[in-house]
CSV table of C-alpha atoms and ligand atoms in Angstrom, one decimal:
chain,number,residue,atom,x,y,z
A,1,MET,CA,-23.4,3.1,9.9
A,2,ASP,CA,-22.6,2.6,6.2
A,3,ARG,CA,-18.9,2.7,4.9
A,4,PRO,CA,-19.2,1.7,1.1
A,5,LEU,CA,-15.6,0.8,0.8
A,6,LEU,CA,-15.6,-1.3,3.9
A,7,SER,CA,-18.9,-2.9,2.9
A,8,VAL,CA,-17.3,-3.9,-0.5
A,9,LEU,CA,-14.2,-5.3,1.2
A,10,ARG,CA,-16.6,-7.5,3.2
A,11,GLY,CA,-18.0,-8.9,0.1
A,12,ASN,CA,-21.3,-6.9,-0.4
A,13,ARG,CA,-22.3,-5.6,-3.6
A,14,SER,CA,-22.6,-1.8,-4.6
A,15,ALA,CA,-24.1,0.1,-7.5
A,16,SER,CA,-21.0,2.1,-8.3
A,17,PRO,CA,-17.5,1.1,-7.1
A,18,PRO,CA,-16.0,2.9,-4.2
A,19,ILE,CA,-12.8,4.8,-4.9
A,20,TRP,CA,-9.6,5.9,-3.1
A,21,LEU,CA,-6.0,6.1,-4.5
A,22,MET,CA,-2.7,5.0,-3.4
A,23,ARG,CA,-0.5,8.0,-2.5
A,24,GLN,CA,-3.6,10.2,-2.4
A,25,ALA,CA,-1.8,12.4,0.0
A,26,GLY,CA,1.4,13.7,-1.3
A,27,ARG,CA,3.5,16.2,-3.2
A,28,TYR,CA,0.9,16.7,-6.1
A,29,LEU,CA,-1.2,18.6,-3.7
A,30,PRO,CA,-0.1,22.3,-2.7
A,31,GLU,CA,-1.6,21.9,0.8
A,32,TYR,CA,0.6,18.8,1.4
A,33,ARG,CA,3.7,20.7,0.3
A,34,ALA,CA,2.8,23.4,2.7
A,35,VAL,CA,2.6,21.1,5.6
A,36,ARG,CA,5.6,19.1,4.5
A,37,ALA,CA,7.6,22.4,4.5
A,38,ARG,CA,6.6,23.1,8.0
A,39,ALA,CA,7.3,19.6,9.4
A,40,GLY,CA,10.9,19.5,8.2
A,41,ALA,CA,12.1,15.9,7.7
A,42,PHE,CA,9.8,13.4,6.1
A,43,LEU,CA,10.0,11.0,9.2
A,44,ASP,CA,9.2,14.0,11.4
A,45,LEU,CA,5.9,14.4,9.5
A,46,CYS,CA,5.3,10.7,9.8
A,47,TYR,CA,5.8,10.8,13.7
A,48,ASN,CA,3.7,14.1,14.2
A,49,PRO,CA,0.2,12.9,15.0
A,50,GLU,CA,-1.3,16.3,14.4
A,51,LEU,CA,0.3,16.9,11.0
A,52,ALA,CA,0.0,13.3,9.9
A,53,THR,CA,-3.7,13.6,10.6
A,54,GLU,CA,-3.9,16.9,8.6
A,55,VAL,CA,-2.3,15.4,5.5
A,56,THR,CA,-4.4,12.3,5.7
A,57,LEU,CA,-7.6,14.5,5.6
A,58,GLN,CA,-6.4,16.8,2.9
A,59,PRO,CA,-7.5,14.5,-0.1
A,60,ILE,CA,-10.6,13.5,1.7
A,61,ARG,CA,-11.7,17.2,2.0
A,62,ARG,CA,-10.9,17.9,-1.7
A,63,TYR,CA,-12.3,14.7,-3.4
A,64,GLY,CA,-14.5,13.1,-0.9
A,65,PHE,CA,-12.8,9.5,-1.4
A,66,ASP,CA,-14.4,6.6,0.1
A,67,GLY,CA,-11.2,5.5,1.8
A,68,ALA,CA,-8.5,7.5,3.7
A,69,ILE,CA,-5.1,5.9,4.0
A,70,ILE,CA,-3.2,7.0,7.2
A,71,PHE,CA,-0.3,9.0,6.3
A,72,SER,CA,2.9,7.2,7.2
A,73,ASP,CA,5.5,5.1,5.3
A,74,ILE,CA,6.3,1.4,5.0
A,75,LEU,CA,9.8,2.1,6.3
A,76,VAL,CA,8.6,3.0,9.9
A,77,VAL,CA,8.8,-0.7,10.6
A,78,PRO,CA,12.6,-1.2,9.9
A,79,HIS,CA,13.0,2.1,11.7
A,80,ALA,CA,11.1,0.8,14.8
A,81,LEU,CA,13.1,-2.3,14.6
A,82,GLY,CA,16.2,-0.4,15.3
A,83,GLN,CA,17.6,0.2,11.7
A,84,LYS,CA,18.7,3.7,10.7
A,85,VAL,CA,16.3,5.2,8.2
A,86,TRP,CA,16.3,8.7,6.7
A,87,PHE,CA,15.0,10.5,3.6
A,88,GLU,CA,17.2,12.4,1.4
A,89,GLU,CA,15.5,15.4,-0.5
A,90,GLY,CA,15.0,14.3,-4.0
A,91,GLU,CA,16.6,10.9,-3.6
A,92,GLY,CA,14.1,9.0,-1.6
A,93,PRO,CA,14.8,6.7,1.4
A,94,LYS,CA,18.2,5.8,2.8
A,95,LEU,CA,18.9,3.0,5.2
A,96,GLU,CA,22.0,1.8,6.9
A,97,ALA,CA,22.1,-1.4,4.9
A,98,LEU,CA,22.1,-4.9,6.5
A,99,THR,CA,25.2,-6.8,5.4
A,100,GLY,CA,24.9,-10.2,7.2
A,101,PRO,CA,23.2,-12.3,9.8
A,102,ASP,CA,24.6,-10.2,12.7
A,103,ASP,CA,22.8,-7.2,11.5
A,104,ILE,CA,19.5,-9.2,11.5
A,105,ALA,CA,20.3,-10.4,15.1
A,106,ARG,CA,20.6,-6.7,16.3
A,107,LEU,CA,17.1,-5.8,15.1
A,108,SER,CA,14.5,-6.1,17.9
A,109,LEU,CA,10.7,-6.4,18.1
A,110,ALA,CA,10.6,-5.2,21.8
A,111,ALA,CA,10.0,-1.6,21.1
A,112,ILE,CA,7.9,-1.6,18.1
A,113,ALA,CA,4.6,-0.4,19.6
A,114,GLU,CA,6.1,2.1,21.7
A,115,LYS,CA,8.1,3.7,18.8
A,116,LEU,CA,5.2,3.6,16.4
A,117,ALA,CA,2.8,5.0,19.0
A,118,PRO,CA,2.6,8.4,17.1
A,119,VAL,CA,1.2,6.4,14.0
A,120,TYR,CA,-1.7,4.9,16.3
A,121,ALA,CA,-2.3,8.3,17.8
A,122,ALA,CA,-2.7,9.8,14.2
A,123,ILE,CA,-5.1,7.0,13.4
A,124,SER,CA,-7.4,7.7,16.3
A,125,ALA,CA,-7.4,11.4,15.7
A,126,THR,CA,-8.1,10.8,11.9
A,127,ARG,CA,-10.9,8.5,12.8
A,128,ALA,CA,-12.4,11.2,15.0
A,129,ALA,CA,-12.2,13.7,12.3
A,130,LEU,CA,-13.2,11.7,9.3
A,131,PRO,CA,-16.8,11.6,8.0
A,132,ALA,CA,-18.6,8.6,9.4
A,133,GLU,CA,-18.9,7.0,5.9
A,134,THR,CA,-15.2,7.2,5.1
A,135,THR,CA,-13.4,4.0,5.6
A,136,LEU,CA,-9.9,4.4,7.3
A,137,LEU,CA,-7.1,2.2,6.0
A,138,GLY,CA,-4.0,1.2,7.9
A,139,PHE,CA,-1.0,-0.3,6.0
A,140,CYS,CA,2.4,-1.9,6.1
A,141,GLY,CA,5.0,-2.9,3.7
A,142,ALA,CA,5.2,-6.7,2.9
A,143,PRO,CA,8.4,-8.4,4.3
A,144,PHE,CA,10.1,-8.8,1.0
A,145,THR,CA,9.7,-5.2,-0.1
A,146,LEU,CA,10.9,-4.1,3.4
A,147,ALA,CA,13.9,-6.6,3.1
A,148,CYS,CA,14.6,-4.9,-0.4
A,149,TYR,CA,15.2,-1.6,1.2
A,150,MET,CA,16.8,-2.9,4.3
A,151,ILE,CA,19.4,-4.7,2.4
A,152,GLU,CA,20.1,-2.5,-0.5
A,153,GLY,CA,20.1,0.5,1.9
A,154,GLY,CA,17.5,2.4,-0.1
A,155,GLY,CA,16.0,2.1,-3.6
A,156,SER,CA,17.6,0.2,-6.4
A,157,LYS,CA,17.1,-0.6,-10.0
A,158,GLU,CA,17.8,-4.4,-10.0
A,159,PHE,CA,18.0,-5.3,-6.3
A,160,HIS,CA,20.9,-7.7,-6.9
A,161,LYS,CA,22.0,-7.7,-3.2
A,162,VAL,CA,18.6,-8.8,-1.8
A,163,LYS,CA,18.2,-11.4,-4.4
A,164,GLN,CA,21.6,-12.9,-3.8
A,165,TRP,CA,21.1,-13.0,-0.1
A,166,ALA,CA,17.5,-14.6,-0.6
A,167,TYR,CA,18.8,-17.3,-3.2
A,168,GLY,CA,22.3,-17.9,-1.6
A,169,HIS,CA,21.4,-17.8,2.2
A,170,PRO,CA,17.7,-18.7,2.5
A,171,ASP,CA,18.1,-19.6,6.3
A,172,SER,CA,19.3,-16.2,7.3
A,173,PHE,CA,17.1,-14.4,4.8
A,174,GLY,CA,14.2,-16.4,6.3
A,175,ARG,CA,14.9,-15.2,9.8
A,176,LEU,CA,14.6,-11.6,8.5
A,177,ILE,CA,11.4,-12.4,6.8
A,178,ASP,CA,10.0,-14.2,9.9
A,179,LEU,CA,10.9,-11.2,12.1
A,180,LEU,CA,9.2,-8.8,9.6
A,181,VAL,CA,6.0,-11.0,9.6
A,182,LEU,CA,5.9,-10.6,13.3
A,183,ALA,CA,6.6,-6.8,13.2
A,184,CYS,CA,3.9,-6.3,10.6
A,185,ILE,CA,1.3,-8.5,12.5
A,186,GLU,CA,2.0,-6.2,15.5
A,187,HIS,CA,1.9,-3.0,13.5
A,188,LEU,CA,-1.4,-3.8,11.8
A,189,ASP,CA,-3.1,-5.0,14.9
A,190,ARG,CA,-2.2,-1.9,16.7
A,191,GLN,CA,-3.5,0.3,13.7
A,192,ALA,CA,-6.7,-1.6,13.8
A,193,GLY,CA,-6.9,-1.3,17.6
A,194,ALA,CA,-6.5,2.6,16.9
A,195,GLY,CA,-9.4,2.8,14.5
A,196,ALA,CA,-8.2,1.4,11.1
A,197,ASP,CA,-11.3,-0.3,9.4
A,198,ALA,CA,-9.2,-2.3,6.9
A,199,VAL,CA,-5.4,-2.6,6.0
A,200,GLN,CA,-3.4,-3.0,2.8
A,201,ILE,CA,-0.1,-4.9,2.6
A,202,PHE,CA,2.2,-3.3,-0.1
A,203,ASP,CA,4.6,-5.7,-1.9
A,204,SER,CA,5.9,-3.2,-4.4
A,205,TRP,CA,8.9,-5.3,-5.5
A,206,ALA,CA,7.3,-8.8,-5.6
A,207,GLY,CA,7.5,-8.7,-9.4
A,208,ILE,CA,11.2,-9.0,-9.4
A,209,LEU,CA,11.1,-12.7,-8.1
A,210,PRO,CA,10.8,-15.9,-10.2
A,211,GLU,CA,7.8,-18.0,-9.4
A,212,GLU,CA,9.1,-20.3,-6.7
A,213,GLN,CA,10.9,-17.7,-4.9
A,214,LEU,CA,7.8,-15.5,-5.1
A,215,PHE,CA,5.8,-18.0,-3.3
A,216,LYS,CA,8.2,-18.4,-0.6
A,217,TRP,CA,9.1,-14.8,0.0
A,218,SER,CA,5.9,-12.9,-0.9
A,219,VAL,CA,2.8,-15.2,-1.0
A,220,GLN,CA,3.7,-17.1,2.2
A,221,PRO,CA,4.9,-14.2,4.3
A,222,MET,CA,1.9,-11.9,3.3
A,223,GLN,CA,-0.5,-14.8,4.0
A,224,ALA,CA,1.1,-15.3,7.4
A,225,ILE,CA,0.6,-11.7,8.3
A,226,ALA,CA,-3.0,-11.7,7.1
A,227,ALA,CA,-3.7,-14.9,9.0
A,228,GLY,CA,-1.9,-13.5,12.2
A,229,LEU,CA,-4.1,-10.2,11.9
A,230,ARG,CA,-7.2,-12.3,11.4
A,231,ALA,CA,-6.6,-14.3,14.5
A,232,ARG,CA,-6.7,-11.1,16.5
A,233,ARG,CA,-9.0,-8.9,14.4
A,234,PRO,CA,-11.3,-11.2,12.5
A,235,ASP,CA,-13.5,-8.1,11.3
A,236,VAL,CA,-10.6,-6.2,9.5
A,237,PRO,CA,-10.4,-7.0,5.8
A,238,VAL,CA,-6.9,-7.3,4.4
A,239,ILE,CA,-5.9,-6.0,0.8
A,240,ALA,CA,-3.0,-7.7,-0.8
A,241,PHE,CA,-0.9,-5.6,-3.3
A,242,PRO,CA,1.8,-7.8,-5.0
A,243,ARG,CA,3.0,-5.3,-7.7
A,244,ALA,CA,4.0,-6.3,-11.1
A,245,VAL,CA,3.6,-10.2,-10.6
A,246,GLY,CA,1.6,-10.7,-13.8
A,247,PRO,CA,-0.3,-13.9,-14.1
A,248,ALA,CA,1.2,-15.0,-10.7
A,249,ALA,CA,-1.5,-13.0,-9.2
A,250,LEU,CA,-3.4,-16.3,-9.5
A,251,MET,CA,-1.3,-17.6,-6.5
A,252,TYR,CA,-2.9,-14.9,-4.2
A,253,ARG,CA,-6.4,-15.0,-5.3
A,254,ARG,CA,-7.9,-17.9,-3.6
A,255,LEU,CA,-6.2,-17.4,-0.2
A,256,PRO,CA,-9.1,-16.8,2.2
A,257,GLU,CA,-6.9,-14.4,4.3
A,258,PHE,CA,-7.0,-11.8,1.5
A,259,ALA,CA,-10.4,-10.0,1.1
A,260,ALA,CA,-9.2,-8.0,-1.9
A,261,LEU,CA,-6.3,-8.1,-4.4
A,262,SER,CA,-4.9,-4.9,-5.7
A,263,ILE,CA,-3.7,-5.1,-9.3
A,264,ASP,CA,-1.1,-3.0,-10.9
A,265,THR,CA,-1.3,-1.6,-14.6
A,266,GLY,CA,0.4,-4.6,-16.1
A,267,ILE,CA,-2.6,-6.8,-15.5
A,268,GLY,CA,-5.3,-6.7,-18.1
A,269,ALA,CA,-8.8,-5.6,-16.6
A,270,HIS,CA,-10.5,-8.2,-18.8
A,271,TRP,CA,-8.2,-10.9,-17.6
A,272,ALA,CA,-8.7,-9.9,-14.0
A,273,ALA,CA,-12.4,-9.8,-14.3
A,274,GLN,CA,-12.3,-13.4,-15.6
A,275,GLU,CA,-9.5,-14.9,-13.5
A,276,LEU,CA,-9.4,-13.0,-10.2
A,277,GLN,CA,-12.8,-11.4,-9.6
A,278,PRO,CA,-14.9,-14.7,-9.2
A,279,HIS,CA,-12.6,-15.4,-6.2
A,280,VAL,CA,-11.7,-12.1,-4.6
A,281,VAL,CA,-12.5,-8.4,-4.5
A,282,VAL,CA,-10.4,-6.7,-7.2
A,283,GLN,CA,-8.9,-3.2,-6.6
A,284,GLY,CA,-6.9,-0.8,-8.9
A,285,ASN,CA,-5.5,-0.9,-12.3
A,286,LEU,CA,-5.5,2.5,-13.8
A,287,ASP,CA,-2.1,3.6,-14.8
A,288,PRO,CA,-1.0,6.6,-12.7
A,289,ILE,CA,0.4,8.4,-15.7
A,290,MET,CA,-3.2,8.4,-17.2
A,291,LEU,CA,-3.9,10.6,-14.3
A,292,VAL,CA,-1.1,12.9,-15.4
A,293,THR,CA,-2.3,12.9,-18.9
A,294,GLY,CA,-6.0,13.5,-18.2
A,295,GLY,CA,-8.5,14.6,-20.9
A,296,GLU,CA,-10.0,12.2,-23.4
A,297,ALA,CA,-7.3,9.5,-23.0
A,298,MET,CA,-7.9,9.2,-19.2
A,299,GLU,CA,-11.7,9.3,-19.6
A,300,ARG,CA,-11.6,6.5,-22.2
A,301,GLU,CA,-9.3,4.3,-20.1
A,302,VAL,CA,-11.3,4.9,-16.9
A,303,ARG,CA,-14.5,3.9,-18.6
A,304,ARG,CA,-12.9,0.8,-20.2
A,305,ILE,CA,-11.7,-0.5,-16.7
A,306,LEU,CA,-15.2,0.4,-15.2
A,307,ASP,CA,-16.9,-1.5,-17.9
A,308,LYS,CA,-14.7,-4.6,-17.4
A,309,LEU,CA,-14.5,-4.6,-13.6
A,310,GLY,CA,-17.3,-2.4,-12.4
A,311,HIS,CA,-20.0,-5.1,-12.7
A,312,GLY,CA,-18.4,-7.2,-10.1
A,313,ALA,CA,-16.8,-6.7,-6.6
A,314,TYR,CA,-14.4,-3.8,-7.4
A,315,VAL,CA,-12.7,-0.8,-5.7
A,316,PHE,CA,-11.5,1.8,-8.0
A,317,ASN,CA,-7.8,2.7,-7.7
A,318,LEU,CA,-4.6,3.2,-9.6
A,319,GLY,CA,-2.0,0.5,-10.5
A,320,HIS,CA,0.5,2.3,-8.3
A,321,GLY,CA,0.7,5.5,-6.4
A,322,VAL,CA,-0.3,9.1,-7.6
A,323,VAL,CA,3.0,10.7,-8.9
A,324,PRO,CA,4.0,14.3,-8.0
A,325,GLN,CA,3.3,15.8,-11.6
A,326,THR,CA,-0.4,14.9,-11.3
A,327,PRO,CA,-2.6,17.9,-11.9
A,328,PRO,CA,-5.0,17.9,-8.9
A,329,ASP,CA,-7.9,18.8,-11.3
A,330,ASN,CA,-7.4,15.5,-13.2
A,331,VAL,CA,-8.2,13.8,-9.8
A,332,ALA,CA,-11.3,15.6,-9.4
A,333,ARG,CA,-12.4,14.6,-13.0
A,334,LEU,CA,-11.5,11.0,-12.2
A,335,VAL,CA,-13.7,10.9,-9.1
A,336,ASP,CA,-16.5,12.5,-11.1
A,337,ILE,CA,-16.3,9.9,-13.9
A,338,VAL,CA,-16.4,7.0,-11.3
A,339,ARG,CA,-19.1,8.4,-9.3
A,340,ASN,CA,-21.4,8.9,-12.4
A,341,TRP,CA,-20.7,5.6,-14.0
A,342,ARG,CA,-23.7,3.2,-14.0
A,343,GLY,CA,-22.9,-0.3,-15.0
B,1,CP3,O1,-1.3,8.5,0.7
B,1,CP3,C1,-0.8,7.4,1.0
B,1,CP3,O2,-0.9,6.4,0.2
B,1,CP3,C2,-0.3,7.1,2.4
B,1,CP3,C3,1.2,7.4,2.6
B,1,CP3,C4,2.2,6.4,2.0
B,1,CP3,C5,3.5,7.0,1.8
B,1,CP3,N1,4.4,6.0,1.4
B,1,CP3,C6,3.9,8.4,1.9
B,1,CP3,C7,5.1,8.8,1.3
B,1,CP3,C8,2.2,5.1,1.8
B,1,CP3,C9,1.0,4.1,1.7
B,1,CP3,C10,3.6,4.8,1.3
B,1,CP3,C11,4.0,3.4,1.0
B,1,CP3,C12,5.4,3.2,0.5
B,1,CP3,N2,6.5,3.8,0.9
B,1,CP3,C13,5.7,2.2,-0.4
B,1,CP3,C14,4.7,1.3,-1.0
B,1,CP3,C15,4.0,1.7,-2.1
B,1,CP3,C16,4.9,2.1,-3.4
B,1,CP3,O3,4.8,3.3,-3.7
B,1,CP3,O4,5.3,1.1,-3.9
B,1,CP3,C17,7.1,2.3,-0.5
B,1,CP3,C18,8.0,1.4,-1.5
B,1,CP3,C19,7.7,3.3,0.2
B,1,CP3,C20,9.0,3.7,0.4
B,1,CP3,C21,9.1,5.1,0.0
B,1,CP3,N3,8.7,6.3,0.6
B,1,CP3,C22,9.9,5.7,-1.2
B,1,CP3,C23,10.5,4.7,-2.2
B,1,CP3,C24,9.8,7.1,-1.1
B,1,CP3,C25,10.4,8.0,-2.1
B,1,CP3,C26,9.7,8.1,-3.4
B,1,CP3,C27,8.9,9.4,-3.4
B,1,CP3,O5,7.7,9.5,-3.8
B,1,CP3,O6,9.5,10.4,-2.9
B,1,CP3,C28,9.1,7.5,0.0
B,1,CP3,C29,8.7,8.8,0.4
B,1,CP3,C30,7.3,9.1,0.7
B,1,CP3,N4,6.4,8.2,1.2
B,1,CP3,C31,6.6,10.3,0.2
B,1,CP3,C32,5.3,10.2,0.6
B,1,CP3,C33,4.2,11.1,0.4
B,1,CP3,C34,7.2,11.5,-0.6
B,1,CP3,C35,8.2,12.2,0.4
B,1,CP3,C36,8.0,13.6,0.5
B,1,CP3,O7,7.0,14.2,0.8
B,1,CP3,O8,9.1,14.3,0.4
């Protein structure tokens, strides 16, 4: 059975690049907003296998993407470790912030698989409902990005607290990162066991770290997760998404644990084709705001990216997630352009 996205992630060539979008399920879709209203709290949607399956399938039905990413959130992992996590309407995630080593010591790996069982149930149900040719993606947040939310107690502009902890108390910060590495391996392994064909690790905040710290707190933990998963699931490709790291993307490109490197909007497509693509499958790059703009501007930019990257090992995607203001018709147009591009 041929799954074009999985095949490209495994290193095979394809005539036109496969496409899926980060945050392809979400508030820009009216059918998502309807289910979301029915589900109540955001985490209740994440932990309801039937509804999580439904919203995972919605963008596949509409657009026929090559990949479906299971509907969940990166913050289910801190939640399963015992931290309080909730979502406030219009404000994003909130967590009861970790303030010192004692708070780390209270987190526990023991019940992860049990608490996250609804995610695995949603994956099995989604796999059963998906077209055979659609690749199903599992995911997790990278330890550093998870630590950002866990220590700040939610989103932040500057992430001063997490940086001060990492720079000033690397021993206890390292214990948190190590715990998260183990939690992520377990979570990804279970997702693969339930039917995920490939997985993506989101390091959304990697770009705030200076080089040496980036190596220690992003490159190495992501590599450890990918290596741990590979030991258990050698056939499951791992996509790394270290966002906003600029040319430091070079640090991730040669690691054999990563099948693909997802690049944000700040990396030039031409540079990526020269410096990254000879070593690793490249994914991404279109500015999500181009998808809001649409029209000529979007078409030109999509073709420019395809002309630079589409001749090599490439998965079409955005540089970050679909934003809620995106007109659904622009997504249909995007898929059309990518499907009809011939290199
Ligand atoms: O379609 C998909 O991509 C799968 C589902 C998915 C969600 N979150 C659903 C979601 C995925 C892969 C994520 C990853 C995620 N979650 C990341 C990494 C990627 C990135 O965006 O950088 C991060 C940092 C989070 C944490 C998170 N969850 C934030 C900061 C927010 C609030 C911002 C927002 O868009 O509201 C969320 C909530 C969230 N996660 C929503 C969705 C669809 C919106 C909540 C809602 O429906 O009310």
